[in-house]
Short mmCIF file of N, CA and C in Angstrom, two decimals:
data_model
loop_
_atom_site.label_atom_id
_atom_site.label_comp_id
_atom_site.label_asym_id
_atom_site.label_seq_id
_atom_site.Cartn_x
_atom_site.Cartn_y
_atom_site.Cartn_z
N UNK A 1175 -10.81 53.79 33.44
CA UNK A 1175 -9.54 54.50 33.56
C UNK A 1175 -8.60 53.64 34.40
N UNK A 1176 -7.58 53.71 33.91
CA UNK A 1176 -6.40 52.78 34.48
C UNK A 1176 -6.04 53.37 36.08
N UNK A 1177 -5.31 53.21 36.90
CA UNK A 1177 -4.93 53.66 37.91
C UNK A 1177 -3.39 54.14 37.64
N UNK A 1178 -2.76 54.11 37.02
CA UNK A 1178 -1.67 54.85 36.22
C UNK A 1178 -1.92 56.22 35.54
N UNK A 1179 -3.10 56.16 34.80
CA UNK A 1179 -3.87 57.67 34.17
C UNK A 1179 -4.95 58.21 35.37
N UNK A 1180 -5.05 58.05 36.36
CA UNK A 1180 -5.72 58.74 37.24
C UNK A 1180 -4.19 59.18 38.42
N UNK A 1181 -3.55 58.17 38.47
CA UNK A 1181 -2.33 59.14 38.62
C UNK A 1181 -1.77 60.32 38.22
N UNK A 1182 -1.63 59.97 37.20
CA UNK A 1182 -1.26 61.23 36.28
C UNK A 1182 -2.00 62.77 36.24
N UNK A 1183 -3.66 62.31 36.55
CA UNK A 1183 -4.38 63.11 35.95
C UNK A 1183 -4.34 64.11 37.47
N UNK A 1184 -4.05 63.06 38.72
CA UNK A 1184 -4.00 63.48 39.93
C UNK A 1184 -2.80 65.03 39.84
N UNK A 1185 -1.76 64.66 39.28
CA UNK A 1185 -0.47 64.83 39.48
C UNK A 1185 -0.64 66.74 38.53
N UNK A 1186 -1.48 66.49 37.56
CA UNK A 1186 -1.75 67.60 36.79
C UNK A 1186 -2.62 68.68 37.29
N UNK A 1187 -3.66 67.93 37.85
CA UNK A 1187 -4.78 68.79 38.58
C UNK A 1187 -4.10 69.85 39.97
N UNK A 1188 -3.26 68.66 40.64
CA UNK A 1188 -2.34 69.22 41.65
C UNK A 1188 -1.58 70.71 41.04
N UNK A 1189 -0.60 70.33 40.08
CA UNK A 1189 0.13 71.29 39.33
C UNK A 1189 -1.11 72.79 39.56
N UNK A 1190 -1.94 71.98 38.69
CA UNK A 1190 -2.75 73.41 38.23
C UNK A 1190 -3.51 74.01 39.22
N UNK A 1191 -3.51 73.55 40.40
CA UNK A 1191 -4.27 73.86 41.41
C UNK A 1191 -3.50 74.75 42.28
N UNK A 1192 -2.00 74.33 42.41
CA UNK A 1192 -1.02 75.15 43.38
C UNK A 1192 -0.72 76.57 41.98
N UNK A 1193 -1.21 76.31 41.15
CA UNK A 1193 -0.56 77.05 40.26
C UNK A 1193 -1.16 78.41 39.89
N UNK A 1194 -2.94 78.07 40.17
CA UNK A 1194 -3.77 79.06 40.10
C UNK A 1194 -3.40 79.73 41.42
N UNK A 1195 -3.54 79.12 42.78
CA UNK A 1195 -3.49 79.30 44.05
C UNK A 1195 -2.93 80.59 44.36
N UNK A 1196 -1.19 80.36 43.62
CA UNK A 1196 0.05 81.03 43.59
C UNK A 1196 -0.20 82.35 42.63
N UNK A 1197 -1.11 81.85 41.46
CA UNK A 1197 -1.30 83.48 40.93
C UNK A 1197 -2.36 84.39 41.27
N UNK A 1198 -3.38 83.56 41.79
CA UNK A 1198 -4.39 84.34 42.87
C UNK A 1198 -4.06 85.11 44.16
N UNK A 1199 -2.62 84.58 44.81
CA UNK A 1199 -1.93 85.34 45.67
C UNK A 1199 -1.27 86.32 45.23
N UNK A 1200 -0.37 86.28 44.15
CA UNK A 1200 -0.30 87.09 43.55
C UNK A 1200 -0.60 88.27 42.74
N UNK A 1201 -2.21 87.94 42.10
CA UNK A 1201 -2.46 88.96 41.37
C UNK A 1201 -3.80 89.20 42.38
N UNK A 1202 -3.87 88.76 43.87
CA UNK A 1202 -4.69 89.83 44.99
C UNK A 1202 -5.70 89.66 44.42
N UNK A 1203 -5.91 88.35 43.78
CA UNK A 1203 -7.55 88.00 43.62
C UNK A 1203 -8.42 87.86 45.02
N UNK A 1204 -9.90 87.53 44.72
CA UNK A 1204 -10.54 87.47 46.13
C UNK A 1204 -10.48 86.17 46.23
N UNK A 1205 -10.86 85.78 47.28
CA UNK A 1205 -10.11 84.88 48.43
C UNK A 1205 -11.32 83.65 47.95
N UNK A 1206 -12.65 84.00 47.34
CA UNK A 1206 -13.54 82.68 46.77
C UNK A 1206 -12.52 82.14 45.83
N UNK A 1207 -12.23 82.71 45.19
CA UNK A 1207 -11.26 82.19 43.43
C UNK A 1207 -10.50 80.63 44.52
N UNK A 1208 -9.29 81.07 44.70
CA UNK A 1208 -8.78 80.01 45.39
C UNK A 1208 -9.65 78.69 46.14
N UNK A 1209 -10.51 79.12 46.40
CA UNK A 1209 -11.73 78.24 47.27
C UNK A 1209 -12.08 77.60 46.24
N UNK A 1210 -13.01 78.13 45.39
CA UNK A 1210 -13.82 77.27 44.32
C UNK A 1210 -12.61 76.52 43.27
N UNK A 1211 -11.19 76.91 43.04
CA UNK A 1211 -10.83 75.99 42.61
C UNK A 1211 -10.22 74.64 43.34
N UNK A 1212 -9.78 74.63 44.38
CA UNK A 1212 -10.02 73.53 45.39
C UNK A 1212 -11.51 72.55 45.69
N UNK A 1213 -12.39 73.46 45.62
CA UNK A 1213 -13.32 72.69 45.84
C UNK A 1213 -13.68 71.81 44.42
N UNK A 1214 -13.66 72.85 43.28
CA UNK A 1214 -13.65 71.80 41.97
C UNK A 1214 -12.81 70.81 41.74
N UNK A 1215 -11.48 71.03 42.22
CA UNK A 1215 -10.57 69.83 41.90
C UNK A 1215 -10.81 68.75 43.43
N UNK A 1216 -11.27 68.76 44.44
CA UNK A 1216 -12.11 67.94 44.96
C UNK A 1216 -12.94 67.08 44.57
N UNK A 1217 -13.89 68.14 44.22
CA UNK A 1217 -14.91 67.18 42.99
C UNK A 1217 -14.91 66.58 42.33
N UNK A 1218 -13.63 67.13 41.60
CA UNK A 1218 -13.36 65.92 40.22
C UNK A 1218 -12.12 64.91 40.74
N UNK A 1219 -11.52 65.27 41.57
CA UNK A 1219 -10.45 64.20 42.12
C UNK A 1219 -11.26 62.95 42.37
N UNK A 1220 -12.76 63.29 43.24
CA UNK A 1220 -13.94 62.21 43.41
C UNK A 1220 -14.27 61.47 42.30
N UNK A 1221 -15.13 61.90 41.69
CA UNK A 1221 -15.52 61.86 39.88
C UNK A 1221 -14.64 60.90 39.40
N UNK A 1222 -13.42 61.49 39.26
CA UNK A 1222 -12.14 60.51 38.49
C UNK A 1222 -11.91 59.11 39.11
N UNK A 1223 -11.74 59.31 40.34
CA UNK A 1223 -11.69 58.06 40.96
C UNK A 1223 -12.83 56.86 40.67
N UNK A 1224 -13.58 57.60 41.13
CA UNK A 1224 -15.37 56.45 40.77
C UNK A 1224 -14.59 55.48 39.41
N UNK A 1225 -14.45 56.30 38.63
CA UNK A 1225 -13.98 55.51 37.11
C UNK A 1225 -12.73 54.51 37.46
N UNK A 1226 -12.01 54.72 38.12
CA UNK A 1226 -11.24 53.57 37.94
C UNK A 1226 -11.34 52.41 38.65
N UNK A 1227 -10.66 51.08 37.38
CA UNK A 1227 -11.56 49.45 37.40
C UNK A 1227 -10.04 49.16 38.76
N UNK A 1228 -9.24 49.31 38.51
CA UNK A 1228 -8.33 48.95 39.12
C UNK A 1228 -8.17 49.18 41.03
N UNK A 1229 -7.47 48.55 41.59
CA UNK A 1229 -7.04 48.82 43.68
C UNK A 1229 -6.45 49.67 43.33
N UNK A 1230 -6.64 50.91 44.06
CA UNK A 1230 -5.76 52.04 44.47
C UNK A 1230 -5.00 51.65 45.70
N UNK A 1231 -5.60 51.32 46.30
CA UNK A 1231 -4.72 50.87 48.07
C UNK A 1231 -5.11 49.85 48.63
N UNK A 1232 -4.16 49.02 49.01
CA UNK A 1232 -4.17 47.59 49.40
C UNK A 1232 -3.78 47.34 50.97
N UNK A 1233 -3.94 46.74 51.70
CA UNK A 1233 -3.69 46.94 53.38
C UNK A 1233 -2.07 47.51 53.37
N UNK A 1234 -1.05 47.17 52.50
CA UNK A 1234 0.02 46.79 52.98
C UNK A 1234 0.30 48.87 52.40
N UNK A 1235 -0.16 49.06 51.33
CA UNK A 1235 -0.74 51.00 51.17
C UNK A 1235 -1.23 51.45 52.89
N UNK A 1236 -1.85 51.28 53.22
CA UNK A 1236 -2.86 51.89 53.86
C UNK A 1236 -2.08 51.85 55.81
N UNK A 1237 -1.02 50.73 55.91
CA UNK A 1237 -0.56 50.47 57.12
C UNK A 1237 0.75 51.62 56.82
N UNK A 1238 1.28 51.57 55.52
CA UNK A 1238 2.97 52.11 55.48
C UNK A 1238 2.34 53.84 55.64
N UNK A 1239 0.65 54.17 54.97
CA UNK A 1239 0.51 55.46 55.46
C UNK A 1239 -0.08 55.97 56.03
N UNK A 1240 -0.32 55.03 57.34
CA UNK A 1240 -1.17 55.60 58.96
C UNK A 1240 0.90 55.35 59.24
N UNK A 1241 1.70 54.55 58.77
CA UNK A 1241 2.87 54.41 60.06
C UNK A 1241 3.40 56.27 59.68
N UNK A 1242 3.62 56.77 58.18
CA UNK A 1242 4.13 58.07 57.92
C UNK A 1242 3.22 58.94 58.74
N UNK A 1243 2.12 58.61 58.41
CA UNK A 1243 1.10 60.13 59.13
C UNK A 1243 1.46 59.96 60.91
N UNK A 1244 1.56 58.74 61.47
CA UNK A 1244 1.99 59.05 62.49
C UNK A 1244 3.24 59.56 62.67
N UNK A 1245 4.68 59.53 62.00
CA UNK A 1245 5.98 59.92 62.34
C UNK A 1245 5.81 61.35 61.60
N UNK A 1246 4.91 62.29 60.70
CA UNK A 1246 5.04 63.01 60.50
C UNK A 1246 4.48 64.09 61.51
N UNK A 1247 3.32 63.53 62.08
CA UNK A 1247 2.66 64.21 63.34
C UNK A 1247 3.47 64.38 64.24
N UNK A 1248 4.08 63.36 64.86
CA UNK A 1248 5.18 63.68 66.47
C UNK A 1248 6.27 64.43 65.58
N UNK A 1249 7.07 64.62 64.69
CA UNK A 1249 7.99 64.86 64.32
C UNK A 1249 7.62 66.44 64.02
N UNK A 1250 6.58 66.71 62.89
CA UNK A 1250 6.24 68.14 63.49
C UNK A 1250 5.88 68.78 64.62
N UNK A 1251 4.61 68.18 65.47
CA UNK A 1251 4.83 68.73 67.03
C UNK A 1251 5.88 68.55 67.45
N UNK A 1252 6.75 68.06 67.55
CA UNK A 1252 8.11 68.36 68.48
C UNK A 1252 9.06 69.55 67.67
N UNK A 1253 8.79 69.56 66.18
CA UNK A 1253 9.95 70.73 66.07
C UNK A 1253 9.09 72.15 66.35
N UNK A 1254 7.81 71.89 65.61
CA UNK A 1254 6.74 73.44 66.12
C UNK A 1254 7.00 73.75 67.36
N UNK A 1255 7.14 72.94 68.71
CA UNK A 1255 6.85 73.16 69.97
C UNK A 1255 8.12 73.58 70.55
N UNK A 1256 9.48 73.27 69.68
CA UNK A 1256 10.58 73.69 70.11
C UNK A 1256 10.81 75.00 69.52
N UNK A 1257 10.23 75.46 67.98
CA UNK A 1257 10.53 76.52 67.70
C UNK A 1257 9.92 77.73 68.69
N UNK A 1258 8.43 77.31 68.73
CA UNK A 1258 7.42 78.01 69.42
C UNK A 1258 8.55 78.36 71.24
N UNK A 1259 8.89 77.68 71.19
CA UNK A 1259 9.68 78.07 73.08
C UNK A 1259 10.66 78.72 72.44
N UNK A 1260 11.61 78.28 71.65
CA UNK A 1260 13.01 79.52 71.73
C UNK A 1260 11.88 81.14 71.13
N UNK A 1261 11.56 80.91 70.39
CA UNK A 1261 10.54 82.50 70.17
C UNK A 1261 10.33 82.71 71.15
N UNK A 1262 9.39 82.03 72.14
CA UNK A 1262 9.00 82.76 73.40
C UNK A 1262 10.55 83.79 74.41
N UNK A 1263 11.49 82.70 73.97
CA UNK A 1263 12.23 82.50 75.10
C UNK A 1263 13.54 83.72 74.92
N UNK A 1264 13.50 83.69 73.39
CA UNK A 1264 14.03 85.04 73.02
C UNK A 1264 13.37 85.93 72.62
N UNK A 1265 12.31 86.29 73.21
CA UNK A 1265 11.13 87.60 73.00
C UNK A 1265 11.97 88.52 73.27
N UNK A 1266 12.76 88.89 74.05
CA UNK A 1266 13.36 90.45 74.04
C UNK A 1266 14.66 91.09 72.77
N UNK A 1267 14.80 89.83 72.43
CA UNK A 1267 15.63 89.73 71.36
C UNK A 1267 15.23 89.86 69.98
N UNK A 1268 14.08 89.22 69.99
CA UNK A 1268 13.54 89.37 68.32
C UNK A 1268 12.46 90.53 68.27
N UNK A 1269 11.79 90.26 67.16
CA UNK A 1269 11.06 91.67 66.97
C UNK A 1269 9.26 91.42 67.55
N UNK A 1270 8.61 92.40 67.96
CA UNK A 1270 7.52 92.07 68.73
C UNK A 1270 6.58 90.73 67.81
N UNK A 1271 6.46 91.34 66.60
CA UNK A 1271 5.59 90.29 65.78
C UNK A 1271 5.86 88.75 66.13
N UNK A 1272 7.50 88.30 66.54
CA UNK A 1272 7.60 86.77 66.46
C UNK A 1272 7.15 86.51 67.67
N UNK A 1273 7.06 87.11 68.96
CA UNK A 1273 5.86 86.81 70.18
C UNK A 1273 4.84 86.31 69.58
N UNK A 1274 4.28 86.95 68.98
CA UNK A 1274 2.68 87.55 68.49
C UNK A 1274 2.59 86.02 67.42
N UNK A 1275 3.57 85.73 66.80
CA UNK A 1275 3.17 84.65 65.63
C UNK A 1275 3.23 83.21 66.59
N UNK A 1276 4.78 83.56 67.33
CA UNK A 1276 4.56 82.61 68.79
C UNK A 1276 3.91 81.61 69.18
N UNK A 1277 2.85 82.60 69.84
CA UNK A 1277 1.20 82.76 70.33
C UNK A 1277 0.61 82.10 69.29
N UNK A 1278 0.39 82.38 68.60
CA UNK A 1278 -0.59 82.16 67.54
C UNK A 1278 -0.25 80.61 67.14
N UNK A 1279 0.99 80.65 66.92
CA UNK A 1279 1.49 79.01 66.19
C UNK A 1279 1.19 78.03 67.39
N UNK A 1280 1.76 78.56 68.39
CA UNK A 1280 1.41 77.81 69.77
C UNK A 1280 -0.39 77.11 70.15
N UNK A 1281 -0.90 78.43 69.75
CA UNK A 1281 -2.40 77.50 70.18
C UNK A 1281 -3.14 76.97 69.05
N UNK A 1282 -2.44 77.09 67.49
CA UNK A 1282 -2.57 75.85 66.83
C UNK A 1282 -2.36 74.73 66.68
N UNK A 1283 -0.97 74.56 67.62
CA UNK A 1283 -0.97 73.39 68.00
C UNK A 1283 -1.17 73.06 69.23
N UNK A 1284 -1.82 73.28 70.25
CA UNK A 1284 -2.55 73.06 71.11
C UNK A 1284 -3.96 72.45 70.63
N UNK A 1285 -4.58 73.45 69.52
CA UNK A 1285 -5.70 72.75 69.22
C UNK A 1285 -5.40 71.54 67.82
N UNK A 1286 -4.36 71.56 67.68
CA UNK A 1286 -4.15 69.95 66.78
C UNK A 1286 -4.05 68.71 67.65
N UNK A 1287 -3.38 69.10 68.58
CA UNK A 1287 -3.21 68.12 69.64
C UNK A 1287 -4.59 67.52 70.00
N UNK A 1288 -5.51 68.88 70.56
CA UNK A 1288 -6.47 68.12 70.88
C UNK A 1288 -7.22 67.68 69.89
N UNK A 1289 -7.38 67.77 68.43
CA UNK A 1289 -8.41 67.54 67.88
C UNK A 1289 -7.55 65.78 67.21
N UNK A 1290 -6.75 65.47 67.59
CA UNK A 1290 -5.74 64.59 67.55
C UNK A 1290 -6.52 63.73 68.76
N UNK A 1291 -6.27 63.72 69.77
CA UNK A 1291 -6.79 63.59 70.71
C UNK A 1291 -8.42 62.87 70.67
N UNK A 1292 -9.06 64.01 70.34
CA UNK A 1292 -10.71 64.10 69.95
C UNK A 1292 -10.61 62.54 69.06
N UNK A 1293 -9.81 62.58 67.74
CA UNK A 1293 -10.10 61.44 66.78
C UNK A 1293 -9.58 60.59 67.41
N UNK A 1294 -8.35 60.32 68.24
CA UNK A 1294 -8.00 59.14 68.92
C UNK A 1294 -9.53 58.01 69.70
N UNK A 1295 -9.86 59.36 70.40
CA UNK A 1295 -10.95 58.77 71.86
C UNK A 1295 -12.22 58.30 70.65
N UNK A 1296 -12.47 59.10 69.54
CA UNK A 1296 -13.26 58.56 68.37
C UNK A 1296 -13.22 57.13 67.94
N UNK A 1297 -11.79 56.60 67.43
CA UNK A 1297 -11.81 55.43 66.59
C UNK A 1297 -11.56 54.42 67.47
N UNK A 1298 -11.05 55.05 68.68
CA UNK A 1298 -10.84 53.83 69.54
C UNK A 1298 -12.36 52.82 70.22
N UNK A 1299 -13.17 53.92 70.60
CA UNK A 1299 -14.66 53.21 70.37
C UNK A 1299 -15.40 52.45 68.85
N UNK A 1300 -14.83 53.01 68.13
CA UNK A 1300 -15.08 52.38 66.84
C UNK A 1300 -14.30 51.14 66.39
N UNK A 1301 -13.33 50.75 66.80
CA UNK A 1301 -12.52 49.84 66.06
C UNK A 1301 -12.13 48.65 67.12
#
């Protein structure tokens, strides 16, 4: 398989994957449905790949997307962490739930940070 048709095939599986996702939310299916089709298109995202003769990613791939994954990381923690304070900060103003989601958004990113963190102190012994 070419690396052009495993593109493609990527690009379809995706489609059909957000697509089931979206009608499983919708039609209040149980919550495995969504699971097992992620996990199948996992599987075969694997599968498909094995087959192709062609480089998928070449250093000059692989540097331009550790530089995005890093500017997408600080760039979301800083807007999460700013939204997360004006919520706090206008708690008497908004309605109790946006405290409550607040909270909640807040110590998810607390624990991204650290698990950010965790893989940092990881690869840095490794590499």
């Amino acid at each position: 398989m070419s690396a052009d048709s495993f593109k493609k095939l990527m690009s379809i599986i995706a489609l059909g994957l957000g697509a089931l996702i979206a009608f499983a939310i919708v039609a209040e299916l149980p919550v495995w449905v969504p699971l097992l089709a992620v996990t199948l298109a996992l599987a075969a995202a694997n599968i498909f790949r094995r087959g192709v003769k062609e480089v998928l990613a070449d250093e000059r791939s692989r540097r331009v997307d550790e530089k995005a994954t890093v500017l997408t990381y600080r760039v979301f923690t800083t807007v999460t962490a700013v939204g997360v304070l004006l919520a706090m900060m206008l708690r008497s103003s908004l309605p109790e739930w946006t405290f409550i989601a607040g909270q909640a958004v807040a110590f998810a990113l607390c624990a991204l940070m650290l698990l950010h963190l965790a893989v940092i102190r990881y690869y840095s012994g490794k590499l």
